[in-house]
Coordinates of C-alpha atoms and ligand atoms in Angstrom, one line a residue:
M26 CA -10.5 147.2 153.4
S27 CA -13.6 147.7 155.5
G28 CA -14.8 147.0 158.8
L29 CA -17.2 145.7 160.5
L30 CA -19.0 148.4 160.7
D31 CA -17.7 151.5 159.7
I32 CA -18.8 155.9 160.1
K33 CA -17.9 158.2 157.7
D34 CA -19.0 162.2 158.9
L35 CA -22.1 161.4 159.6
Y36 CA -24.6 164.4 160.5
V37 CA -28.3 163.9 161.5
Q38 CA -30.2 166.9 163.3
Y39 CA -33.6 166.6 164.8
N40 CA -36.3 168.4 162.8
T41 CA -38.9 170.1 165.5
D42 CA -41.6 172.3 165.4
D43 CA -38.8 174.6 168.1
G44 CA -36.1 174.7 164.9
V45 CA -33.4 172.3 163.9
V46 CA -31.6 169.7 166.5
Y47 CA -28.5 169.7 165.7
A48 CA -27.8 165.9 167.2
L49 CA -24.3 164.5 165.5
N50 CA -22.4 166.4 163.9
G51 CA -19.2 164.1 161.3
V52 CA -19.1 161.4 163.4
N53 CA -16.2 159.2 162.1
L54 CA -16.7 155.3 163.7
R55 CA -14.3 152.7 162.9
L56 CA -15.0 149.2 164.5
E57 CA -14.1 145.4 164.0
R58 CA -15.8 142.3 164.3
G59 CA -15.5 141.0 167.8
E60 CA -14.3 144.4 169.0
N61 CA -15.4 146.1 171.8
L62 CA -15.7 149.7 171.8
G63 CA -17.1 151.8 175.0
L64 CA -19.1 155.3 173.2
V65 CA -18.8 157.5 176.8
G66 CA -20.5 161.1 176.6
E67 CA -23.1 162.9 178.3
T68 CA -27.0 163.1 178.1
G69 CA -27.9 164.5 175.6
A70 CA -23.5 164.0 173.2
G71 CA -25.6 161.9 170.7
K72 CA -25.2 158.8 171.9
T73 CA -28.7 156.4 171.5
T74 CA -28.9 158.7 167.6
L75 CA -26.1 157.5 167.0
A76 CA -27.0 153.9 168.3
L77 CA -30.4 154.5 166.4
S78 CA -29.4 156.0 163.2
I79 CA -27.1 152.9 163.0
L80 CA -30.8 150.8 163.2
R81 CA -32.7 153.0 161.0
L82 CA -34.7 153.8 164.2
L83 CA -34.7 157.2 163.6
P84 CA -38.3 158.6 164.6
D85 CA -39.8 159.3 161.3
Q86 CA -40.2 162.7 160.1
V87 CA -38.4 164.1 162.7
G88 CA -35.2 162.9 162.7
E89 CA -32.9 162.7 160.0
V90 CA -29.6 161.9 158.5
K91 CA -28.2 165.1 156.4
S92 CA -25.1 163.8 154.5
G93 CA -22.4 160.3 155.4
S94 CA -22.3 157.1 155.5
I95 CA -23.2 153.9 157.9
E96 CA -21.4 150.5 156.5
Y97 CA -22.1 147.5 157.6
E98 CA -19.3 144.6 155.9
G99 CA -19.1 146.9 152.8
Q100 CA -22.8 147.5 152.8
N101 CA -24.3 151.7 153.6
L102 CA -27.2 151.2 155.7
L103 CA -28.6 154.4 154.4
G104 CA -29.4 152.9 150.5
L105 CA -31.0 149.9 151.7
T106 CA -35.0 149.3 151.4
K107 CA -37.1 148.8 154.1
N108 CA -37.5 145.7 154.5
E109 CA -33.7 145.2 152.9
M110 CA -33.3 146.9 156.4
K111 CA -36.1 144.4 159.0
K112 CA -33.0 141.1 157.7
I113 CA -30.4 143.4 159.3
R114 CA -32.2 144.3 162.6
G115 CA -32.4 141.5 165.1
E116 CA -30.5 139.3 162.1
K117 CA -27.0 141.4 162.5
I118 CA -27.4 143.6 164.4
S119 CA -29.5 143.6 167.3
M120 CA -29.9 146.5 170.2
I121 CA -29.6 146.3 174.2
F122 CA -31.9 149.7 175.5
Q123 CA -31.2 151.5 179.2
D124 CA -35.2 149.7 180.7
P125 CA -36.3 146.7 179.8
M126 CA -39.7 146.8 180.4
T127 CA -39.2 148.7 176.8
S128 CA -38.2 146.0 175.2
L129 CA -40.8 143.4 176.2
N130 CA -43.9 143.5 176.2
P131 CA -46.0 142.4 179.1
T132 CA -48.5 140.5 177.7
K133 CA -46.8 137.7 176.3
T134 CA -44.4 134.8 178.3
V135 CA -40.9 135.7 177.3
G136 CA -40.0 132.4 176.2
L137 CA -42.4 133.8 173.6
Q138 CA -40.7 136.6 172.9
V139 CA -37.0 135.4 172.5
R140 CA -38.5 132.4 170.1
E141 CA -39.2 135.3 168.1
V142 CA -37.4 135.5 166.3
L143 CA -35.7 132.7 165.0
D144 CA -39.1 133.3 164.2
L145 CA -38.6 136.1 162.4
H146 CA -34.8 135.3 160.6
F147 CA -34.5 131.3 160.9
K148 CA -37.7 130.1 159.1
E149 CA -35.9 127.7 157.5
L150 CA -34.8 125.9 161.5
S151 CA -37.6 123.6 162.1
S152 CA -39.7 124.0 166.0
S153 CA -37.3 121.5 168.3
E154 CA -34.6 123.2 166.8
K155 CA -35.8 126.4 167.5
Q156 CA -36.8 125.7 171.1
K157 CA -33.2 123.9 171.5
K158 CA -32.4 127.8 171.0
V159 CA -34.1 128.5 173.5
D160 CA -33.7 126.3 176.0
L161 CA -30.5 127.2 176.1
M162 CA -30.2 130.7 175.8
F163 CA -32.5 130.3 178.9
H164 CA -29.1 128.3 180.2
M165 CA -26.7 130.8 179.9
V166 CA -27.8 133.8 180.6
G167 CA -28.6 132.3 183.9
I168 CA -32.3 131.9 183.7
P169 CA -34.0 128.5 184.0
P170 CA -35.7 127.5 181.1
E171 CA -38.5 125.7 182.2
R172 CA -39.3 130.0 183.9
Q173 CA -40.2 130.6 179.8
H174 CA -43.3 130.7 180.4
E175 CA -43.8 133.4 183.0
Y176 CA -44.2 136.3 181.9
P177 CA -42.4 139.6 182.8
F178 CA -44.0 140.8 185.3
Q179 CA -43.4 137.8 187.3
F180 CA -39.5 138.7 186.6
S181 CA -37.0 140.8 188.3
G182 CA -35.5 143.9 186.8
G183 CA -32.0 141.8 186.4
M184 CA -33.7 139.2 185.1
K185 CA -35.5 141.3 182.7
Q186 CA -32.4 142.6 181.7
R187 CA -31.3 139.1 181.1
I188 CA -34.2 138.4 179.4
V189 CA -33.4 141.3 177.3
I190 CA -29.8 139.8 175.8
A191 CA -31.1 136.7 175.3
M192 CA -33.6 137.7 172.5
A193 CA -31.1 140.3 171.0
L194 CA -28.0 137.7 171.2
I195 CA -30.6 134.4 170.2
A196 CA -30.2 134.8 166.0
E197 CA -25.5 135.6 166.4
P198 CA -26.0 138.6 165.7
A199 CA -22.5 140.3 164.5
L200 CA -22.8 143.7 166.8
I201 CA -24.9 145.3 169.6
L202 CA -26.0 148.0 169.6
A203 CA -26.1 148.6 174.5
D204 CA -27.1 151.3 175.2
E205 CA -26.8 151.7 179.2
P206 CA -27.8 148.3 179.5
T207 CA -27.0 148.1 183.5
T208 CA -29.0 152.4 184.6
A209 CA -32.0 150.7 185.7
L210 CA -30.0 147.9 187.6
D211 CA -29.1 148.1 191.2
V212 CA -25.2 148.1 191.8
T213 CA -24.4 145.2 192.5
I214 CA -26.9 143.5 190.0
Q215 CA -24.6 145.6 187.2
A216 CA -21.7 144.0 187.7
Q217 CA -23.8 140.6 187.1
I218 CA -25.4 141.5 183.3
L219 CA -21.9 143.3 183.3
A220 CA -20.2 140.0 183.3
L221 CA -22.7 138.2 181.3
M222 CA -22.5 140.2 178.8
R223 CA -18.6 139.7 178.3
L224 CA -19.0 136.0 179.2
L225 CA -21.8 135.7 176.2
Q226 CA -19.9 138.8 173.5
A227 CA -16.7 135.7 173.8
E228 CA -17.9 132.9 173.0
F229 CA -20.4 134.0 170.4
N230 CA -17.7 136.6 169.1
T231 CA -19.8 139.7 168.7
A232 CA -19.1 143.3 168.6
M233 CA -20.0 145.8 170.5
I234 CA -21.1 148.9 171.0
L235 CA -21.9 149.2 175.1
I236 CA -22.8 153.3 175.3
T237 CA -22.0 155.4 178.9
H238 CA -21.7 158.1 181.1
D239 CA -19.7 155.7 182.6
L240 CA -15.9 156.3 181.6
G241 CA -15.7 153.1 184.5
I242 CA -17.7 150.9 183.0
V243 CA -16.0 151.5 179.9
V244 CA -12.8 149.6 181.1
D245 CA -13.9 146.7 182.2
I246 CA -15.1 144.8 179.2
C247 CA -14.5 147.0 176.9
T248 CA -11.3 147.0 174.9
K249 CA -11.6 150.3 172.8
V250 CA -13.1 154.3 174.2
A251 CA -15.0 156.6 172.1
V252 CA -15.6 159.8 173.8
I253 CA -18.7 161.9 172.0
Y254 CA -19.5 165.4 172.8
S255 CA -22.4 167.5 171.0
G256 CA -22.3 165.3 168.6
Q257 CA -18.5 164.9 167.8
I258 CA -16.1 161.6 169.0
I259 CA -13.7 164.3 170.4
E260 CA -10.6 161.5 171.3
S261 CA -10.6 158.0 170.9
G262 CA -8.5 154.6 171.7
T263 CA -7.6 151.3 172.2
I264 CA -7.9 152.0 176.0
E265 CA -4.7 151.7 176.8
D266 CA -4.1 155.1 174.9
V267 CA -8.0 156.8 177.5
Y268 CA -6.7 155.7 180.8
T269 CA -2.5 155.8 180.8
K270 CA -4.2 159.2 181.1
T271 CA -0.9 161.1 178.9
A272 CA -2.3 162.3 176.6
N273 CA -6.4 163.5 176.5
H274 CA -9.2 165.7 175.5
P275 CA -9.4 168.3 177.9
Y276 CA -12.8 167.0 178.7
T277 CA -11.9 163.5 179.1
E278 CA -9.4 165.5 181.6
G279 CA -12.5 166.6 183.4
L280 CA -14.4 163.2 182.9
F281 CA -11.8 161.2 185.0
K282 CA -11.5 163.9 188.1
C283 CA -15.0 162.6 188.6
I284 CA -14.1 159.5 189.0
P285 CA -13.7 158.2 192.6
D286 CA -10.3 157.5 192.9
L287 CA -10.3 154.7 196.2
K288 CA -6.3 155.2 196.2
T289 CA -5.4 159.1 197.0
E290 CA -7.0 161.3 199.2
S291 CA -9.7 164.2 198.1
A292 CA -11.9 165.5 200.1
R293 CA -13.8 166.2 197.1
L294 CA -14.0 165.5 192.9
T295 CA -14.0 168.2 190.4
P296 CA -17.4 168.3 188.3
I297 CA -16.3 169.9 185.0
V298 CA -18.6 173.3 185.7
G299 CA -21.0 174.3 183.0
S300 CA -22.8 172.2 180.5
M301 CA -22.4 171.3 177.0
P302 CA -23.8 174.2 174.1
D303 CA -27.9 174.1 173.2
P304 CA -27.6 171.8 169.5
E305 CA -29.8 174.2 168.7
E306 CA -27.2 177.0 168.3
L307 CA -23.5 175.3 168.2
P308 CA -20.1 177.4 168.3
E309 CA -18.0 178.0 165.3
G310 CA -15.1 177.1 166.5
C311 CA -14.3 173.7 169.2
K312 CA -18.0 172.5 171.0
F313 CA -15.7 172.1 174.0
Y314 CA -14.6 176.4 174.2
D315 CA -16.7 177.5 177.3
R316 CA -16.0 175.4 179.3
C317 CA -12.2 174.1 179.2
N318 CA -9.6 175.6 181.1
Y319 CA -6.9 175.9 178.0
R320 CA -9.0 177.5 176.2
M321 CA -7.0 180.0 173.6
D322 CA -8.6 182.4 170.2
K323 CA -8.6 180.1 167.6
C324 CA -10.4 177.4 169.2
R325 CA -13.6 180.3 169.3
D326 CA -13.0 180.7 165.5
R327 CA -11.9 177.6 164.1
E328 CA -13.2 173.7 164.9
P329 CA -9.6 172.1 165.7
G330 CA -9.6 169.2 163.4
N331 CA -8.6 165.3 164.8
Y332 CA -4.9 164.6 166.1
V333 CA -3.3 161.7 165.5
N334 CA -1.1 159.8 167.6
G335 CA -1.1 155.6 166.4
T336 CA -3.7 154.2 168.0
H337 CA -4.9 157.8 169.8
S338 CA -6.9 160.6 168.4
I339 CA -7.5 163.5 169.8
K340 CA -9.6 166.3 168.7
C341 CA -7.7 169.6 169.7
Y342 CA -5.7 172.2 169.4
L343 CA -3.5 171.1 171.9
Y344 CA -1.9 168.4 169.9
E345 CA -1.9 170.6 166.8
E346 CA 1.9 170.2 167.1
K347 CA 2.7 167.4 168.5
W348 CA 0.6 164.5 166.9
S349 CA -0.2 164.0 162.8
K350 CA -3.5 165.5 161.3
Ligands
SF4_425 FE1 -9.9 173.7 174.8 FE2 -9.6 174.9 172.6 FE3 -8.4 172.4 172.6 FE4 -11.9 173.2 172.7 S1 -8.9 173.0 170.6 S2 -10.4 171.5 174.4 S3 -11.3 174.7 174.2 S4 -7.5 173.8 174.3

């Protein structure tokens, strides 16, 4: 049976003047209705490219899906026409970007911008029905509806992100892609926005992919987690699978060591040495080889498979014999 979102063996590249950038290299991901997935990885790992591929918003001429499929409720999004895709965006799948200013039009009132989503996707609603929905949405995101006649510059960063969340949710989409939605905000505001997203998402039974570089955020808000490295999902599972730390990909293990632990005394955090391989010249074998403390000869020559134990999957030879393929 098809899930809400089913991504199979997705390869995406950017064809630039300087060469081909291999951004996604065989991504597989599945999400059910109402589920929350944290997609974790460092800058350049392919997180945003994955979100843009789902929405078919890769840069024209440059971004190219080489192979694979992205199915939404059993329908391959890659086969839809531009007009069919317009109906999916906003109505079925919406996106919250990192910087709210890039999502808001500075020349229009915020109320008008939230309402535009309804004008586009819910033409059958009367004007007063739309207004009622807009008022309710402002109320739900914690902004007095009277303020909908103001412009983006009259709001703080946190308030602007609340407005963007209102825009993303007003059409009650089945899936939200939230790309680092709190990174541009102060720490105290981050917690408020995450709490708000969790509340609203439960209210609307919306599935969400929360894109972040912070494993700490994921545990508060998600039920599943996928770690992405060099355009590949190198570990995925439930929060329990990954956060109990009994079995992890060496990269995930390294990410955990970078999180301060208030319960133990340690003078320094342990960073992961080195950097991700050049996406224009990816190595043949394991993409984490150069940075891995457990590397073996075979890791350099051949790419490891995905080894599975129940809901937990790890792409690393350390699990070749213990888990099934
Ligand atoms: Fe390290 Fe080898 Fe596992 Fe890659 S496959 S993460 S190099 S042990």
